[in-house]
Short mmCIF file of C-alpha atoms in Angstrom, two decimals:
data_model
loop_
_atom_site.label_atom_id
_atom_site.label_comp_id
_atom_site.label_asym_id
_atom_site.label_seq_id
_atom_site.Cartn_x
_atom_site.Cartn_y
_atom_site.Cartn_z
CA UNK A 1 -10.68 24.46 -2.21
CA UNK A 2 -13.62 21.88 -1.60
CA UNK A 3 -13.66 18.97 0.14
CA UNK A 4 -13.16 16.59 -2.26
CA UNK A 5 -9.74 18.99 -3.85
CA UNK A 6 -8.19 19.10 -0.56
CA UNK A 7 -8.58 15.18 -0.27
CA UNK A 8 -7.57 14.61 -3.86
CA UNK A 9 -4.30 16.85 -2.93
CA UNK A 10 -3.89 15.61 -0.08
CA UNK A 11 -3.50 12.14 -1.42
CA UNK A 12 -1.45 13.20 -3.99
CA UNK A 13 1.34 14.80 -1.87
CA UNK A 14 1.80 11.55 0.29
CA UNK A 15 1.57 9.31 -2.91
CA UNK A 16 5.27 9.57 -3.48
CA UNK A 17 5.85 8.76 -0.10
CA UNK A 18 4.17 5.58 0.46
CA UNK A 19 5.47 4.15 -3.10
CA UNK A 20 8.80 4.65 -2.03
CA UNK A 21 7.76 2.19 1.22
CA UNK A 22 6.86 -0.55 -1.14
CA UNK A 23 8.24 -0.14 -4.24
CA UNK A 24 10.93 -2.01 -4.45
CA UNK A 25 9.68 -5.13 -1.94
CA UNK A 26 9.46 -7.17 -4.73
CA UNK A 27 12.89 -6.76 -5.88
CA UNK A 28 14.50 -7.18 -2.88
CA UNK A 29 16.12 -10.50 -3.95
CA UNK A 30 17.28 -8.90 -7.17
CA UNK A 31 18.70 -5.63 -5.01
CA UNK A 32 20.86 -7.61 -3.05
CA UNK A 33 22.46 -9.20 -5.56
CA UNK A 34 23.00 -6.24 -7.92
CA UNK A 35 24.39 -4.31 -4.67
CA UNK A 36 26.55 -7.44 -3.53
CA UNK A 37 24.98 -7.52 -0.40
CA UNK A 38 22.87 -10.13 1.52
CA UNK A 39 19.25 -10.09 1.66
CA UNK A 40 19.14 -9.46 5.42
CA UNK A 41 20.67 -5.87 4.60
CA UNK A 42 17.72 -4.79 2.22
CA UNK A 43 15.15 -4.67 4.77
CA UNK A 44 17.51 -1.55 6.21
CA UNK A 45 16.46 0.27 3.46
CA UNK A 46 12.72 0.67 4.80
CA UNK A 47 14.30 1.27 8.25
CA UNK A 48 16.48 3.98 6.84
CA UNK A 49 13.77 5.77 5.57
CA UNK A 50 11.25 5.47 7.96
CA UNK A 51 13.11 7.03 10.98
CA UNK A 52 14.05 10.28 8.95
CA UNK A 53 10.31 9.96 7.99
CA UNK A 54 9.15 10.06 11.18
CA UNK A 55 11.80 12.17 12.72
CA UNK A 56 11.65 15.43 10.90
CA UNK A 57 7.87 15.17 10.87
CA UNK A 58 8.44 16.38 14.58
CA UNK A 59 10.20 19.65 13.24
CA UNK A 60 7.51 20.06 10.36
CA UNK A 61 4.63 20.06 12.63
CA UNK A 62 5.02 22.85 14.52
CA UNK A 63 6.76 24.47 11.70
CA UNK A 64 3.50 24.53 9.51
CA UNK A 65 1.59 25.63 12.56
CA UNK A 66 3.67 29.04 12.64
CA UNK A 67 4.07 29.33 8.69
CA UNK A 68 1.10 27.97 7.36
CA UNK A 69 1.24 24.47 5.51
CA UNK A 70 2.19 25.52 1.83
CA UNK A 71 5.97 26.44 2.46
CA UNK A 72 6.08 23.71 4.69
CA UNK A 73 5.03 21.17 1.98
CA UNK A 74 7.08 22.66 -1.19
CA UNK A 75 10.52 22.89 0.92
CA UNK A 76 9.81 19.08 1.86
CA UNK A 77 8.87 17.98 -1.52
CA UNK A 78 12.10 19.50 -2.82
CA UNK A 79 14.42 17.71 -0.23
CA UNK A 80 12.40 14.12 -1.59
CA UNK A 81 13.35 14.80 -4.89
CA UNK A 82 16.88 15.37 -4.19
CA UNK A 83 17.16 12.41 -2.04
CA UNK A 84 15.81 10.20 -5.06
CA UNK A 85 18.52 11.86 -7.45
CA UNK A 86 20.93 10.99 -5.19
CA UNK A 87 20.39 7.36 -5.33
CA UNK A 88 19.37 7.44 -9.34
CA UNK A 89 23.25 9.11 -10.09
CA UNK A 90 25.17 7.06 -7.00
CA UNK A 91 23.83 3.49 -7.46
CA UNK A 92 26.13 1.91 -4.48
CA UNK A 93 24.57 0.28 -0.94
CA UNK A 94 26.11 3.00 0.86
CA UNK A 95 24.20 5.64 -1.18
CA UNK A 96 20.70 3.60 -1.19
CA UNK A 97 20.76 4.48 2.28
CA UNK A 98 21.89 8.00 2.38
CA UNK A 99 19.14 8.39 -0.33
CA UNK A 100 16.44 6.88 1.27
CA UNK A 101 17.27 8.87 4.76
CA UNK A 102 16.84 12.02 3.08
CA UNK A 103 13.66 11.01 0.66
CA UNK A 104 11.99 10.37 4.72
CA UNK A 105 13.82 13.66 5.78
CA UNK A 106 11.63 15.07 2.84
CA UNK A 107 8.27 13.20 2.24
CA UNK A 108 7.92 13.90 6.67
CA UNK A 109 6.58 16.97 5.77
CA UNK A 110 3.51 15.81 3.59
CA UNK A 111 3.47 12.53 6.00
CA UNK A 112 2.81 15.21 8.69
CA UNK A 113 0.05 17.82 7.17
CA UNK A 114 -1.88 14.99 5.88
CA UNK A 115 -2.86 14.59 9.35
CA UNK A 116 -3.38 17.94 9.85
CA UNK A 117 -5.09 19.86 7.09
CA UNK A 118 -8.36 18.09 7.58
CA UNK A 119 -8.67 19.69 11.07
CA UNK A 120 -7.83 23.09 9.27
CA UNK A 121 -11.35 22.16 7.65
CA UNK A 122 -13.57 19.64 9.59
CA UNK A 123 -14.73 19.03 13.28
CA UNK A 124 -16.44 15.68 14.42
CA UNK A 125 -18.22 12.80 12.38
CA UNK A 126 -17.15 15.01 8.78
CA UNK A 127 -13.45 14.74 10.55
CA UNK A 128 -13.31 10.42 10.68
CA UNK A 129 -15.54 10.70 7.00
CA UNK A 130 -12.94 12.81 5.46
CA UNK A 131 -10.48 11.34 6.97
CA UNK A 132 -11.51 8.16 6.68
CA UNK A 133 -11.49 9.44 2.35
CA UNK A 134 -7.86 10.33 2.95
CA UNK A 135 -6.94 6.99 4.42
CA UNK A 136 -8.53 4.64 1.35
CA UNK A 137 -6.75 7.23 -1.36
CA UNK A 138 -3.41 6.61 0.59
CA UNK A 139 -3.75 2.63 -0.09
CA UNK A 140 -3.91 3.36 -3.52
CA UNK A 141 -0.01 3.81 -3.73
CA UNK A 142 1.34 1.00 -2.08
CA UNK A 143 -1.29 -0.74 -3.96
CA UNK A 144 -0.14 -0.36 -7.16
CA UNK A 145 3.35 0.10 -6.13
CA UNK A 146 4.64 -3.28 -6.21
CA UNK A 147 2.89 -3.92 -9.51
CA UNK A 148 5.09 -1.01 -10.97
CA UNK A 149 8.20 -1.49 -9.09
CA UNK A 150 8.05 -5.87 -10.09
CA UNK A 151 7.38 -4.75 -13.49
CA UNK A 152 10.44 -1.70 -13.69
CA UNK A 153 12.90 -4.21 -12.26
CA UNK A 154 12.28 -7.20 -14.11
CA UNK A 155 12.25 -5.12 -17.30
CA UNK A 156 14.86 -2.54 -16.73
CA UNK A 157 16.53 -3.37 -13.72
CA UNK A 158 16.07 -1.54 -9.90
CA UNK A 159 17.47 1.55 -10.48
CA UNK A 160 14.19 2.27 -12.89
CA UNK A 161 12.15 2.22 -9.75
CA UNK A 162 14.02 5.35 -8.29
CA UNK A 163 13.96 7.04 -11.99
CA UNK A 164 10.42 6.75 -11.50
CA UNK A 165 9.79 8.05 -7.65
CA UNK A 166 11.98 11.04 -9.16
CA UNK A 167 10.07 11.70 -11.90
CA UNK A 168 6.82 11.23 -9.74
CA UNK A 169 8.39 13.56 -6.94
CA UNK A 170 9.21 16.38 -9.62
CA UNK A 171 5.28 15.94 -10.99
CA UNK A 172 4.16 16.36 -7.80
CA UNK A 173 6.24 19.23 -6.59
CA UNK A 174 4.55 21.11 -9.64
CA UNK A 175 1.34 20.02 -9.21
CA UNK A 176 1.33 21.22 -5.41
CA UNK A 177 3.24 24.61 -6.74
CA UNK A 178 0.26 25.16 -8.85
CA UNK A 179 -2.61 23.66 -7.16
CA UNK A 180 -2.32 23.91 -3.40
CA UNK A 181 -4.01 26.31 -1.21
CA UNK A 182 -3.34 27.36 2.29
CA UNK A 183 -5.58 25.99 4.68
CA UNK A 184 -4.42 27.82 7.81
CA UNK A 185 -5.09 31.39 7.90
CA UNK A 186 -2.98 33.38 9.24
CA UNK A 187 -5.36 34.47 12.17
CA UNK A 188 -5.39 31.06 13.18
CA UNK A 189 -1.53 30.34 13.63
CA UNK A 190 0.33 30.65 16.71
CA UNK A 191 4.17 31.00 17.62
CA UNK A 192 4.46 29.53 20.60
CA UNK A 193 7.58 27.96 20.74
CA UNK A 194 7.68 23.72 19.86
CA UNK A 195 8.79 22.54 22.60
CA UNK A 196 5.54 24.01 25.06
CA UNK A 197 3.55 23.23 21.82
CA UNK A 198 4.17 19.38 21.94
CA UNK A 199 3.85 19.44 26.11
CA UNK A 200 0.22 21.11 25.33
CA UNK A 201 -0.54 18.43 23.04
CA UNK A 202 0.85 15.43 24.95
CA UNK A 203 -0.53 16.67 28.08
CA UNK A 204 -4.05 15.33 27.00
CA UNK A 205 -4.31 11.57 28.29
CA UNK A 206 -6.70 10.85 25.48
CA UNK A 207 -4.34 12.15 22.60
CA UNK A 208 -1.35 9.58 24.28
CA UNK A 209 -3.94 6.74 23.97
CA UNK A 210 -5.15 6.99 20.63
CA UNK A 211 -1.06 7.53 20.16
CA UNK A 212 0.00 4.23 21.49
CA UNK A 213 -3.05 2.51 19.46
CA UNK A 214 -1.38 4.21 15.84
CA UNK A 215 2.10 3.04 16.93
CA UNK A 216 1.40 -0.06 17.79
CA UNK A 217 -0.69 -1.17 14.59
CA UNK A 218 1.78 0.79 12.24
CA UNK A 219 4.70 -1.37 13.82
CA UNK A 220 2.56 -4.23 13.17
CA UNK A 221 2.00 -3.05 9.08
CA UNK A 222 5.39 -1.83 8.83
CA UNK A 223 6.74 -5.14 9.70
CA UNK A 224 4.54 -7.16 7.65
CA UNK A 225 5.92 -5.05 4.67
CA UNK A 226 9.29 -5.48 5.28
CA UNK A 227 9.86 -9.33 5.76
CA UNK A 228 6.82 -10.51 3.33
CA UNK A 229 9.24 -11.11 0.54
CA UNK A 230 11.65 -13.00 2.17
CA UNK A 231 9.05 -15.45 3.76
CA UNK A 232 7.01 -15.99 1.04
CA UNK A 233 10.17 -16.46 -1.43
CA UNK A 234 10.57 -19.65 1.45
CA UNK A 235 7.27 -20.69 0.22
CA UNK A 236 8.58 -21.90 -3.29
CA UNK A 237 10.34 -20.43 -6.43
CA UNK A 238 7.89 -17.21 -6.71
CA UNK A 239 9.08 -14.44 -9.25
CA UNK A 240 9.28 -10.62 -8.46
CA UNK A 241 5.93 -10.62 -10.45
CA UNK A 242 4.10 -13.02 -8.21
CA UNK A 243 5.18 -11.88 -4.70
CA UNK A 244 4.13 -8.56 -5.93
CA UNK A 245 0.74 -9.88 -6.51
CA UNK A 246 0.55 -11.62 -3.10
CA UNK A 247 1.85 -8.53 -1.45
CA UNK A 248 -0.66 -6.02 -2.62
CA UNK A 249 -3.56 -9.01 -2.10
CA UNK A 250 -4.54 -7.89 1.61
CA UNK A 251 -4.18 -3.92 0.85
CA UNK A 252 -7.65 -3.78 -0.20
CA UNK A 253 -9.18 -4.99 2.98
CA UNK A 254 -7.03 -1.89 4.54
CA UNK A 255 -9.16 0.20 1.87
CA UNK A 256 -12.34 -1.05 3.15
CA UNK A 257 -11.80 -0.54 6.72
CA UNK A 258 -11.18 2.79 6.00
CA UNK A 259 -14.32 2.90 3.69
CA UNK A 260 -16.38 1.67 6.56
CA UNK A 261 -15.17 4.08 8.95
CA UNK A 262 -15.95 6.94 6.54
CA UNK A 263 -19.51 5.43 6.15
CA UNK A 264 -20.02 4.81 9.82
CA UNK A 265 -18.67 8.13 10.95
CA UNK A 266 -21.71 9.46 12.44
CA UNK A 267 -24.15 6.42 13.11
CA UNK A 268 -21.41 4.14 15.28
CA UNK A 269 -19.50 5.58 17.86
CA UNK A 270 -15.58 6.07 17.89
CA UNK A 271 -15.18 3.43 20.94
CA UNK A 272 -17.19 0.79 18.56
CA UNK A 273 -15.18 1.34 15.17
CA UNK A 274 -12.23 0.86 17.13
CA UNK A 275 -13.14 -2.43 19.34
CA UNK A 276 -13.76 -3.52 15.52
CA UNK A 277 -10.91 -2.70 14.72
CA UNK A 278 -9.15 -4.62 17.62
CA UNK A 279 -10.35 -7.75 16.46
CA UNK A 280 -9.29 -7.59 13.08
CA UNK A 281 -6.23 -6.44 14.15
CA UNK A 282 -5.70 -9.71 16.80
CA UNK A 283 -7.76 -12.51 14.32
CA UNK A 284 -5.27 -11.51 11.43
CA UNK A 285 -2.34 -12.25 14.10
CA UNK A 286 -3.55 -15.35 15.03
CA UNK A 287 -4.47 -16.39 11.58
CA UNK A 288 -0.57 -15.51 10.66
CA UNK A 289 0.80 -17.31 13.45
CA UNK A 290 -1.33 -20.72 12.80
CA UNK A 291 0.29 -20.33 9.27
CA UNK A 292 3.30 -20.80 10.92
CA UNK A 293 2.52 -23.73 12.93
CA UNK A 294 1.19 -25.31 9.77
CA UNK A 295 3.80 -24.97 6.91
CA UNK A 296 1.24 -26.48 4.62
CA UNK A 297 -0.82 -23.39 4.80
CA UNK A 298 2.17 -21.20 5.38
CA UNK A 299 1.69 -19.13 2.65
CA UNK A 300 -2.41 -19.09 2.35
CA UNK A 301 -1.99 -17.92 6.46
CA UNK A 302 0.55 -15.46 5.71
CA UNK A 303 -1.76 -13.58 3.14
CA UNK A 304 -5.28 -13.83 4.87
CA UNK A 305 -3.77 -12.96 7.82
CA UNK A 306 -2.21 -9.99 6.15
CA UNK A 307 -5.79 -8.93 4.72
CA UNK A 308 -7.26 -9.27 8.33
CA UNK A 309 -4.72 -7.28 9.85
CA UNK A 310 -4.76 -4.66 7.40
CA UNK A 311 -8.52 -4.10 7.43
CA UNK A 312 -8.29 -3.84 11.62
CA UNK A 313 -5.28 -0.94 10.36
CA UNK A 314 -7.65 0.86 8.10
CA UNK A 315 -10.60 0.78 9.99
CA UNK A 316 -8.54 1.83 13.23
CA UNK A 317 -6.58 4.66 11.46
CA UNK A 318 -8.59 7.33 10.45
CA UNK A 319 -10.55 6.92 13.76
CA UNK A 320 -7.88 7.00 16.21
CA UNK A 321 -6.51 9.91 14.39
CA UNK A 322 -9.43 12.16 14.27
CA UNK A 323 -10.39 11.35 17.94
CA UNK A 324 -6.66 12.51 18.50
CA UNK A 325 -6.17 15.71 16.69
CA UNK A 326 -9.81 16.79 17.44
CA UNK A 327 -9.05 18.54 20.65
CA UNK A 328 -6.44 20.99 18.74
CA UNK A 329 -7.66 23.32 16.32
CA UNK A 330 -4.64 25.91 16.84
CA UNK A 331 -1.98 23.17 17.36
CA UNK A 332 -3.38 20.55 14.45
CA UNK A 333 -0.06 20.81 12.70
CA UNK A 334 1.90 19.67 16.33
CA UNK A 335 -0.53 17.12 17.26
CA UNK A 336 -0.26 15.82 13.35
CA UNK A 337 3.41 15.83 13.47
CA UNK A 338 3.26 13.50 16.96
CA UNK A 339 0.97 11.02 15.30
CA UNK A 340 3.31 10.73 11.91
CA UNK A 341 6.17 11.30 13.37
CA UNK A 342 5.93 8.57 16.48
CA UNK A 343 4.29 5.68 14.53
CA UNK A 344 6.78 6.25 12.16
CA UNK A 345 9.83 6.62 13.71
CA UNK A 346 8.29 3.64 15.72
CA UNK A 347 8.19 1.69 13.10
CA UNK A 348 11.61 1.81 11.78
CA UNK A 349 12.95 1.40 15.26
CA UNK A 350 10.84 -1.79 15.32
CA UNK A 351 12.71 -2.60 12.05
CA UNK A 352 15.85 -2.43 13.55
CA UNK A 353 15.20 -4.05 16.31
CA UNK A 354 14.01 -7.45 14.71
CA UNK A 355 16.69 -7.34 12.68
CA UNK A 356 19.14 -8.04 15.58
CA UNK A 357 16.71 -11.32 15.89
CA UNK A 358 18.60 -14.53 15.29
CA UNK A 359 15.99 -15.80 12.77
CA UNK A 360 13.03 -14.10 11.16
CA UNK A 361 10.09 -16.84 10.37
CA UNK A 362 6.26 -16.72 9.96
CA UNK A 363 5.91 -17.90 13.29
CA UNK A 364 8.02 -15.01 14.72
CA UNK A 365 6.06 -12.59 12.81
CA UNK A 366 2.81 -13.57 14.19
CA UNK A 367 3.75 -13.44 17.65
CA UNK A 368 5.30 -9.93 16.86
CA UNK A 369 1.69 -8.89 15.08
CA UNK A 370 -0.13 -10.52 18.12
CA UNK A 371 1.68 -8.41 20.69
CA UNK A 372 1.22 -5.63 18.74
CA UNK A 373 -2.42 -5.82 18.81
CA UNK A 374 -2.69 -6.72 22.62
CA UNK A 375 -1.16 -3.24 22.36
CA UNK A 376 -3.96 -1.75 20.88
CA UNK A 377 -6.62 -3.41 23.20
CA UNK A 378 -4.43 -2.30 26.17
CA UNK A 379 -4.33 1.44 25.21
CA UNK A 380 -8.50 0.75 24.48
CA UNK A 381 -9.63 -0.66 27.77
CA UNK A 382 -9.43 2.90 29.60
CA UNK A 383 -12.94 4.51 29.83
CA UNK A 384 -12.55 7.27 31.46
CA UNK A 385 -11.83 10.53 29.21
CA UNK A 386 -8.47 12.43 28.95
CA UNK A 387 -7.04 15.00 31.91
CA UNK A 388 -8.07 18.36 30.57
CA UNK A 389 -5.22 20.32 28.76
CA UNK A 390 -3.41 23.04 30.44
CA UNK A 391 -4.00 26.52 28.66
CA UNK A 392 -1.71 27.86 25.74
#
């Protein structure tokens, strides 16, 4: 496979994924009444998935790095598409969260590779370009995911949306049957066992930094996503249609962090991107948590601060996780599955933590988006480099 196939695949096997994480956001009003529940509970439904998602990333990681990638991806695939059947023939509360636990039980294993397989074929400034390639084509999902999921609910209800992830789940199981290519060789696996494999990996000092710097910002997105409905439905009497527009508005600054990281791979260094980065990622919190101070601009604040934070996220991405994966060219799949797996299991824990808040407001949000970027600058500030890895 080229380049440009493995990136086009690679995008393609996470697609279903990250629709299902904002697909139905601008429903969530409609949801909760259909399902006789209150709108608090919907948010659940992210949480629900992103823990298995992150979770079982940890036990695909290593997996793929004994295996090879290809089972790895088709077995995972499989277990997405029967999670979405599950909620498509069961339409209950109950079973929209059994459903989405297994769809992030499944989709973990493409979350995982698609932070690996670009080590199996790049080293250095091709590493954050390609990379940095992966990290726009992800944005194109969520992008036009809301547009798709307002339009399937206010036309033929919520349970179209899952009819759809299935039948995009089943095209993409067949695509990746036909299409997909190993891209570790056998010579190049290893069976050590996982547990020494993710010590090795998390042994390196530089690897936990540029960890604690993807956590913290994917809390920070995560977040955002989840409770952007509900406070801009405060704003005034917005349709599905409408807060799907707003929500997808700051995506495509995310796309053009990541464009300029891909285009700035090998003139700026990594430490430079990423300071960049910072101060998107802290301007956009401020900018969200003025909008709460000033209800006037509430809503204008809510979405430019979105756009800043999510350019700081895409810039900060594909940086932090080339830097991180770079050292391991025999444990890629491992050190993959700790990136994925962490910031997402992160952020659903964040999820469920702010959900035991009393009250969820704009002004709460951007104190939660400004402490997780004085994360990011925290884990930044070290200079010196990484304790040198112990041997396999």
């Amino acid at each position: 496979m080229s380049g440009l196939s493995l990136v086009l695949l690679t995008v393609l096997m996470v697609a279903a994924g990250q629709m299902t994480q904002t697909l139905y956001v601008p429903a969530m009003g409609d949801m909760a009444d259909a399902l006789q529940v209150s709108g608090q509970a919907l948010p659940l439904v992210m949480a629900f998935y992103l823990i298995p998602y992150g979770l079982f990333q940890f036990v695909y990681g290593p997996l793929s790095d004994r295996y090879g990638r290809r089972p790895v991806l088709l077995v995972g695939l499989g277990i997405y598409v029967l999670g979405s059947a599950l909620i498509l023939l069961v339409p209950t509360y109950p079973m929209l969260l059994l459903g989405s636990f297994v769809q992030g039980a499944g989709t973990a294993a493409a979350g995982s590779l698609c932070r690996s397989l670009m080590r199996d074929r790049f080293e250095g400034a091709e590493l954050v370009r390609y990379n940095g390639y992966v990290s726009m084509g992800i944005m194109l999902a969520p992008l036009l995911a809301p547009l798709a999921g307002g339009w399937l609910n206010l036309h033929f209800g919520w349970q179209s949306m899952y009819g759809f992830l299935l039948a995009t789940g089943l095209v993409i199981l067949l695509v990746m049957s036909l299409c997909f290519r190993e891209t570790l060789p056998a010579e190049r696996r290893h069976v050590q066992p996982m547990l020494p494999a993710y010590q090795y990996v998390l042994h390196h000092g530089g690897f936990r930094r540029q960890l604690g710097m993807l956590i913290a910002t994917f809390a920070g997105l995560i977040l955002y996503e989840a409770v952007f409905s509900v406070l801009a439905g405060r704003q005034g009497n917005l349709t599905s249609a409408e807060i799907s527009l707003l929500f997808i508005l700051p995506l495509p600054l995310y796309f053009g962090g990541a464009m300029l990281a891909s285009m700035k791979a090998a003139v700026w260094s990594v430490r430079r991107m990423q300071w960049l980065a910072s101060a998107g990622l802290l301007g956009g919190a401020v900018l969200v948590l003025a909008g709460g101070l000033l209800p006037e601009l509430g809503l204008f604040m809510l979405v430019l601060g979105g756009g800043l934070y999510f350019a700081g996220a895409g810039l900060l991405f594909p940086v932090a996780t080339s830097k991180a994966v770079a050292p391991f060219s025999q444990h890629a799949g491992t050190a993959g599955a700790l990136l994925g797996g962490s910031a997402n299991l992160g952020g659903g824990l964040f999820l469920l933590v702010q959900g035991l808040l009393p009250e969820m407001d704009q002004r709460v949000l951007g104190g939660l988006l400004l402490a997780c970027a004085g994360l990011v600058v925290w884990f930044l500030l070290p200079e010196e480099e990484a304790l040198p890895a112990p041997g396999v």
